[in-house]
Amino acid sequence: MFDPIRAKARVIVTISVGFLGGLGLASTMGWTGPSYAMPSITQVPQVSEEAVRPALDLSDAFANAAESVTPAVVRIEVTSTRRGMQRPEGFWPFSDPNREEGQAIPVQSGGSGFIISEDGYILTNNHVVEGANEIRVHLTDGRYFIAELVGTDQFTDVAVVKIDEGGLPYLSLGNSKGLRVGEWVLAVGNPGFGRGSPDDLDYTVTAGIVSAKGRPLRLVRNELEQDPETAENAAFAIEDYIQTDAVINRGNSGGPMVNILGQVVGINSAIFSPSGTYVGYGFAIPIDLAARVMEDLIEFGRVRRAWLGVSIEPISPEDSELYNLPGVAGVLIQGVTEGGPAEDLGLRQSDVLYSVDGQIVYSPNGLQNLIAQKRPQDRVTLQIYRDGSPRNFQVLLGEAPFNNRVEPVSQPEAAPAEEKLGIAVQELDMELLPMTAFEEPGGVIITGVTRLGPASRRGIGPGAKILSINDNPIQTPDDVGRVLGTIDSGQIVSLVLGYADGSTRVVNVQAGG
């Protein structure tokens, strides 16, 4: 009987044996030698590790710096208020309780910061926390804390906040004076605005070089000049920025700029961009200046700024030639403040201040930076060129005649107990029932949720029933007030919510103030 499967198998075996035999014969004749072998199209030449060792070492250095720095970088979430009116989303009562015209409306903003001590001190920008009602600090491990505003300095755009926690990872501060143009730096930030949101970009690290030092941008001064309360003292603004091509974008303000060793050399602060996004110009506050400000904010709650009392201008090539300077450096004194240290020392118009404690001054901002790193009553040596000759003077620095404006986080007034969660509640009666998806009256329903309040942050919206709070059954609005009345600010509250489709949901919320 003919078996087609067996017949096909015999043909395949016969062809295979013939092919192998022919291949063996061809190999004896040299037809399969290396010269005629077809290379694999997926095979690519590999670069030896030794050939790229410098690049690998640099890559390892970047990775090591990022790994050591990132745990101490925090996201700062700021809630402030503006006055106005919000249009209800839907119909009353399922809307924000704070929607009346003229009422304060919560607004959320934020930036980055970095921990500078194991007991929770954090360095950031003044413009990140300015006007805050609440400052919330998010750590890399997912925890968050309500922070205390220690102090701010609007003249340098530096601020310090503190969280009540110990044993935290913190960064070491480097030296910005020793930075060289062309040196590698990393800009680290935490620009996300809420975990899981579309623009959540937790913990970004970018690399670049120091492009320039001593950049006077007038950003802070312009802001001060626009405020009637600070315009008079706008000249005290200190702007001596480090420029970098490391990417600094929205939300990175207040994060650390670190060197290849992971030491902080600056605070990421600003970008220059017509579009508002990165185009290659990023700027950071030198850490030498920021650290000096930080020390005063922690110790005194304000900055005690050292003061010389001169008005100055940059040196031009013509000035350098006329005053017989060693180079185009120093600053030309145009005026001396009456009763200030410079007047007491005998400095006068047309003097050239060339160096401070042996460090050459190259710009007015550079001089402000150097003096700001001193303390009032410090004695410094000034090299002055007068009538073409250098002279050394010792001067006792005074304290700048302005008051730092410290803006503590405002404390909310006493509010109904349910506002600890940022909710409004009502009994679900026959009058309210048609406005809901429920079929039967009874129980307590959430009728409003405060924008950016504790409940809102956890995704709770109006229209849900409160079945229990911390295992306490809820039958009436009075039950809500009674249970929440025993809750302290910062305590976790466990809610069981019920919905019209019969489903339930457990939500844990941290109570507000």
XYZ file of C-alpha atoms in Angstrom:
513
model
C 0.000 0.000 0.000
C 1.366 3.390 -1.000
C 2.058 5.711 1.996
C 2.542 9.318 0.788
C 3.974 10.527 4.113
C 6.678 7.852 4.115
C 7.461 8.619 0.459
C 7.933 12.324 1.232
C 10.133 11.493 4.196
C 12.410 9.312 1.995
C 12.747 12.158 -0.519
C 13.674 14.657 2.202
C 16.277 12.304 3.702
C 17.795 11.620 0.260
C 18.061 15.373 -0.516
C 19.613 16.116 2.888
C 22.277 13.395 2.514
C 23.111 14.613 -0.979
C 23.417 18.208 0.199
C 25.729 17.317 3.071
C 27.886 15.181 0.799
C 28.205 17.996 -1.731
C 29.095 20.445 1.016
C 31.871 18.139 2.191
C 33.254 17.817 -1.350
C 33.141 21.579 -1.839
C 35.093 22.132 1.341
C 37.954 19.937 0.083
C 38.167 22.114 -3.019
C 38.391 25.365 -1.020
C 35.034 26.796 -2.161
C 33.842 27.442 1.371
C 36.981 29.210 2.619
C 36.939 32.490 4.536
C 37.336 34.589 1.358
C 33.969 33.425 0.027
C 31.955 33.372 3.309
C 28.990 35.758 3.351
C 29.061 37.985 6.451
C 25.993 38.147 8.657
C 23.980 41.295 7.942
C 23.365 41.756 11.696
C 27.017 41.594 12.632
C 28.619 44.964 13.443
C 32.149 45.678 14.569
C 32.482 46.226 18.307
C 34.519 49.039 19.823
C 36.957 47.859 22.440
C 36.240 48.908 25.990
C 39.690 50.438 26.327
C 39.078 52.704 23.335
C 36.069 54.309 25.040
C 37.301 54.092 28.617
C 37.281 57.906 29.175
C 33.665 58.092 28.015
C 32.681 55.145 30.200
C 34.385 56.742 33.184
C 32.512 59.996 32.594
C 29.225 58.124 32.192
C 29.873 56.296 35.469
C 30.661 59.609 37.160
C 27.354 61.101 35.969
C 25.411 58.036 37.099
C 27.142 57.928 40.492
C 26.503 61.632 41.079
C 22.846 61.267 40.113
C 22.363 58.243 42.383
C 23.899 60.048 45.364
C 22.066 63.349 44.828
C 18.529 62.327 43.836
C 17.382 60.956 47.250
C 17.858 64.418 48.772
C 15.971 66.315 46.051
C 12.356 67.109 46.914
C 9.248 68.316 45.148
C 7.759 71.436 46.738
C 4.031 71.902 46.252
C 2.688 75.329 47.185
C -0.924 76.309 47.728
C -1.663 80.020 47.687
C -4.819 82.031 47.130
C -6.130 84.645 44.761
C -9.435 86.446 44.924
C -12.047 86.091 42.248
C -14.927 83.920 41.084
C -14.952 80.388 39.708
C -17.804 79.201 37.536
C -19.566 76.175 39.010
C -18.879 72.867 37.324
C -22.423 71.593 36.904
C -25.189 72.783 39.194
C -25.457 73.555 42.880
C -24.774 71.974 45.292
C -22.221 69.813 43.465
C -19.531 72.449 43.151
C -16.646 73.988 45.039
C -17.866 75.480 48.343
C -15.503 78.457 47.728
C -16.996 79.795 44.503
C -18.652 82.992 45.666
C -17.458 86.197 44.041
C -14.631 87.818 45.984
C -13.727 84.676 47.931
C -10.180 83.382 48.056
C -9.578 80.706 45.422
C -6.766 78.206 46.024
C -4.022 78.103 43.392
C -1.336 75.445 43.172
C 2.247 75.976 42.042
C 5.581 74.541 42.996
C 9.139 73.712 42.193
C 12.090 71.810 43.566
C 14.341 71.952 46.594
C 17.058 69.921 48.275
C 17.666 68.747 51.820
C 20.723 70.287 53.485
C 20.579 68.630 56.915
C 19.390 65.327 58.304
C 16.840 67.111 60.506
C 14.885 68.481 57.556
C 16.175 71.907 56.493
C 15.569 72.449 52.772
C 17.046 75.058 50.434
C 14.990 76.412 47.516
C 14.114 79.636 45.674
C 12.124 82.458 47.193
C 9.936 82.605 44.090
C 8.956 78.940 44.603
C 7.423 79.516 48.059
C 6.514 83.203 47.930
C 2.933 83.910 49.047
C 2.352 80.336 50.215
C -0.569 79.415 52.453
C 0.657 75.834 52.635
C 3.964 74.266 51.642
C 3.967 70.521 51.055
C 7.268 68.681 50.571
C 7.326 65.325 48.740
C 10.263 62.943 49.296
C 11.620 60.301 46.938
C 10.189 57.507 49.102
C 6.623 58.717 48.502
C 6.112 60.429 51.854
C 5.100 64.071 52.112
C 5.181 66.630 54.920
C 3.671 70.038 55.574
C 6.686 72.347 55.797
C 7.426 75.392 57.923
C 8.763 78.495 56.171
C 11.986 79.340 58.016
C 12.772 82.500 56.066
C 13.178 84.066 52.646
C 15.493 86.586 51.021
C 13.884 88.367 48.108
C 17.163 90.111 47.230
C 18.910 86.848 46.309
C 15.826 84.686 45.574
C 16.804 82.190 48.290
C 14.455 80.551 50.801
C 14.702 77.918 53.521
C 11.852 75.633 54.626
C 11.859 72.816 57.181
C 9.998 69.567 57.665
C 9.647 67.813 61.016
C 11.534 64.612 60.288
C 14.969 63.196 61.147
C 17.492 60.836 59.604
C 17.025 62.295 56.126
C 19.538 62.062 53.267
C 21.140 65.447 52.621
C 23.569 67.030 50.182
C 27.029 68.428 50.829
C 27.700 71.976 49.696
C 30.604 72.560 47.343
C 32.415 75.722 46.331
C 31.106 77.905 43.520
C 34.067 80.274 43.621
C 36.317 77.506 42.325
C 34.013 76.580 39.418
C 35.653 76.841 36.006
C 33.988 77.653 32.714
C 33.743 74.378 30.797
C 33.401 72.245 33.943
C 30.722 69.522 33.875
C 27.664 70.066 36.060
C 24.346 68.272 36.587
C 21.041 70.072 37.108
C 18.694 67.989 39.261
C 15.052 68.784 39.834
C 11.654 67.396 40.647
C 9.206 69.242 38.425
C 6.208 66.901 38.761
C 2.977 68.440 40.033
C 1.253 65.438 41.543
C 1.931 61.747 41.123
C 0.102 60.209 38.212
C -0.740 63.489 36.504
C 0.024 63.842 32.770
C 2.863 66.293 33.419
C 4.377 64.309 36.285
C 8.146 64.370 35.768
C 9.619 63.270 39.062
C 13.358 63.549 39.589
C 14.984 64.600 36.334
C 18.737 64.868 35.857
C 20.333 66.812 33.001
C 24.008 67.393 32.213
C 25.895 70.326 30.773
C 28.856 72.565 31.359
C 29.419 75.867 33.089
C 28.988 78.303 30.210
C 29.855 81.499 32.083
C 30.025 83.021 35.557
C 28.917 86.333 36.996
C 25.863 86.891 34.787
C 23.804 89.957 35.889
C 20.258 89.234 34.665
C 18.279 91.916 36.607
C 15.483 89.394 37.145
C 15.275 89.958 40.897
C 15.837 93.695 40.619
C 13.056 94.082 38.070
C 10.658 92.198 40.353
C 11.585 94.403 43.305
C 11.176 97.592 41.294
C 7.589 96.622 40.383
C 6.566 96.291 44.048
C 6.035 99.661 45.786
C 7.063 98.093 49.111
C 10.475 97.005 47.810
C 11.221 99.426 44.954
C 13.258 101.705 47.214
C 15.675 98.870 48.050
C 15.817 97.247 44.592
C 19.478 98.246 44.243
C 20.321 95.710 46.975
C 19.376 92.822 44.656
C 22.326 90.488 44.109
C 22.417 88.725 40.740
C 25.709 87.031 39.955
C 24.464 83.888 38.228
C 26.262 80.806 36.967
C 25.242 80.137 33.362
C 24.931 76.555 32.097
C 23.667 74.686 29.067
C 22.248 71.920 31.281
C 18.490 71.802 30.717
C 16.531 73.737 33.338
C 12.786 73.842 32.714
C 9.514 74.562 34.445
C 9.452 73.101 37.941
C 13.229 72.695 38.249
C 13.606 76.021 40.086
C 15.081 75.476 43.513
C 16.781 72.187 42.633
C 20.527 71.707 43.035
C 23.222 72.215 40.436
C 25.992 69.776 41.382
C 29.514 69.083 40.205
C 30.756 65.697 39.107
C 31.401 64.787 42.771
C 27.748 65.391 43.679
C 28.517 68.579 45.641
C 26.062 71.449 45.323
C 27.562 74.426 43.480
C 24.362 76.345 42.711
C 20.570 76.560 42.962
C 18.740 76.229 39.633
C 16.797 79.460 39.283
C 16.013 80.760 35.817
C 16.181 80.325 32.077
C 16.449 82.848 29.278
C 13.943 81.902 26.617
C 11.568 83.792 24.306
C 9.270 80.742 24.298
C 9.343 79.964 28.032
C 11.071 76.612 27.485
C 14.724 75.656 27.410
C 16.826 77.057 24.552
C 20.312 76.593 25.988
C 20.585 79.290 28.646
C 20.075 78.191 32.246
C 21.115 80.109 35.355
C 21.875 79.155 38.944
C 22.539 81.104 42.140
C 26.132 80.432 43.322
C 26.072 78.208 46.387
C 28.666 80.345 48.197
C 26.141 83.192 48.243
C 23.131 80.948 48.918
C 24.874 79.232 51.841
C 25.636 82.571 53.481
C 21.977 83.599 53.129
C 20.851 80.204 54.411
C 22.932 80.542 57.586
C 21.258 83.828 58.480
C 17.760 82.581 57.672
C 18.212 79.580 59.955
C 19.861 81.558 62.751
C 17.893 84.824 62.652
C 14.894 84.202 60.355
C 16.148 87.049 58.149
C 19.327 88.057 56.348
C 21.824 90.388 58.005
C 23.442 91.764 54.871
C 26.972 93.171 55.060
C 27.194 96.675 53.600
C 29.939 98.919 52.257
C 27.889 101.911 51.124
C 29.050 102.765 47.592
C 27.379 103.213 44.215
C 29.500 101.741 41.439
C 29.825 101.177 37.698
C 31.784 98.680 35.572
C 35.308 99.535 34.451
C 35.793 100.370 30.787
C 39.054 100.062 28.787
C 39.327 103.842 28.963
C 39.010 103.768 32.757
C 41.645 101.055 32.966
C 44.123 103.141 30.984
C 43.400 106.406 32.801
C 43.646 104.920 36.305
C 46.706 102.783 35.480
C 44.968 99.520 36.373
C 46.668 96.136 35.852
C 43.750 95.089 33.614
C 40.152 95.865 32.720
C 38.859 94.911 36.156
C 37.545 96.506 39.303
C 34.572 98.858 39.723
C 34.475 102.630 39.493
C 33.026 104.360 42.572
C 30.487 106.985 41.534
C 29.059 107.823 44.949
C 29.486 107.162 48.646
C 26.525 106.777 51.037
C 26.478 109.327 53.802
C 27.263 107.732 57.150
C 28.258 104.417 55.582
C 31.471 102.427 56.108
C 32.967 103.656 52.803
C 32.501 107.299 53.795
C 34.033 106.665 57.217
C 36.981 105.061 55.431
C 37.464 108.108 53.214
C 36.570 106.506 49.874
C 35.406 108.959 47.230
C 34.145 109.342 43.698
C 36.646 108.246 40.989
C 38.303 105.713 43.288
C 38.562 102.268 41.711
C 37.807 99.348 44.022
C 40.009 96.633 42.519
C 39.910 93.701 44.981
C 38.381 92.466 48.247
C 40.644 90.385 50.512
C 42.883 89.766 47.504
C 40.055 88.609 45.222
C 39.806 90.716 42.066
C 36.417 92.315 41.351
C 35.234 92.132 37.738
C 31.742 93.643 37.904
C 29.329 95.479 40.220
C 27.412 92.237 40.782
C 30.675 90.499 41.576
C 31.419 93.063 44.286
C 27.899 92.714 45.716
C 28.355 88.938 45.800
C 31.696 89.179 47.601
C 30.396 91.628 50.211
C 27.180 89.620 50.688
C 29.241 86.576 51.665
C 30.612 88.539 54.609
C 28.839 89.391 57.843
C 28.188 92.816 59.344
C 31.176 93.856 61.490
C 33.554 91.705 59.453
C 36.831 93.494 58.675
C 37.980 93.230 55.056
C 40.893 94.551 53.057
C 40.099 96.646 49.980
C 42.615 97.448 47.261
C 41.794 100.883 45.908
C 43.393 102.609 42.921
C 43.548 106.359 43.456
C 45.431 108.784 41.222
C 46.946 105.851 39.351
C 48.405 104.144 42.428
C 47.159 101.173 44.471
C 46.387 101.604 48.161
C 45.149 99.080 50.722
C 42.403 99.980 53.206
C 40.845 97.972 55.987
C 37.146 98.563 56.558
C 34.614 97.365 59.108
C 31.485 96.405 57.178
C 28.109 97.688 58.332
C 24.638 96.178 57.995
C 22.506 97.036 54.969
C 19.768 99.520 55.943
C 16.722 97.536 54.899
C 14.386 95.116 56.584
C 13.901 91.705 55.069
C 10.255 90.957 54.527
C 9.573 87.550 56.036
C 6.246 86.114 54.908
C 5.240 83.297 57.244
C 2.759 80.728 56.051
C -0.659 82.080 56.984
C -2.697 80.183 59.528
C -6.308 79.425 58.567
C -9.138 80.571 60.797
C -11.172 78.069 62.750
C -13.505 76.194 60.405
C -16.228 73.536 60.658
C -14.843 70.081 61.377
C -15.625 68.744 57.892
C -13.383 71.422 56.376
C -10.431 69.497 57.782
C -11.024 67.286 54.746
C -12.150 70.111 52.465
C -15.698 68.827 52.021
C -19.243 70.064 52.486
C -21.942 67.565 53.478
C -25.722 67.430 53.698
C -28.358 64.927 54.697
C -29.697 63.146 51.605
C -33.366 64.095 52.018
C -36.279 64.148 49.567
C -35.481 67.715 48.494
C -31.876 66.879 47.590
C -32.590 63.421 46.163
C -33.543 64.577 42.597
C -30.146 66.228 42.243
C -28.368 62.909 42.825
C -28.141 59.517 41.173
C -29.486 57.760 44.265
C -32.991 56.312 44.273
C -33.701 56.426 47.994
C -33.104 59.172 50.588
C -31.041 58.640 53.711
C -27.469 59.042 54.872
C -24.981 61.831 54.349
C -23.819 62.935 50.911
C -20.814 65.032 49.902
C -22.186 68.160 48.225
C -18.974 70.103 47.691
C -15.211 69.563 47.577
C -12.675 72.355 48.048
C -10.313 72.656 45.109
C -6.825 71.424 46.082
C -8.105 70.457 49.532
C -7.266 67.135 51.248
C -10.260 65.266 49.793
C -9.722 66.706 46.321
C -6.098 65.550 46.338
C -7.286 61.986 46.957
C -9.766 62.036 44.097
C -12.923 62.449 46.161
C -15.684 64.335 44.381
C -19.200 65.437 45.250
C -22.041 62.966 44.916
C -20.737 60.145 47.134
C -22.258 59.070 50.452
C -20.056 58.880 53.548
C -20.766 55.456 55.037
C -18.141 55.569 57.798
C -15.178 57.565 59.109
C -12.478 55.663 60.965
C -14.932 52.752 61.360
C -17.572 55.046 62.896
C -20.915 54.670 61.041
C -22.205 57.945 59.595
C -25.963 58.569 59.583
C -26.232 62.362 59.887
C -24.095 65.461 59.210
C -23.705 65.787 62.987
C -21.948 62.399 62.968
C -19.413 63.792 60.488
C -18.730 66.829 62.667
C -18.506 64.734 65.835
C -15.962 62.256 64.418
C -13.864 64.806 62.563
C -13.898 67.059 65.618
C -11.590 64.568 67.330
C -9.144 64.517 64.411
C -5.904 66.524 64.607
C -4.227 68.216 61.677
C -1.976 65.763 59.849
C -3.826 62.690 61.083
C -4.907 60.084 58.526
C -8.681 59.724 58.199
C -10.154 56.553 56.660
C -13.410 57.054 54.765
C -15.750 54.455 53.299
C -17.756 56.014 50.486
C -20.874 54.627 48.818
C -22.113 55.292 45.293
C -25.456 55.063 43.511
C -24.445 51.926 41.599
C -24.012 50.067 44.888
C -20.185 50.129 44.871
C -18.078 51.297 47.784
C -14.599 52.758 48.040
C -12.082 53.136 50.867
C -10.089 56.384 50.767
C -7.462 57.462 53.296
C -7.030 61.238 53.605
C -4.606 63.344 55.602
C -6.548 65.974 57.535
C -5.673 69.610 56.993
C -5.425 72.368 59.568
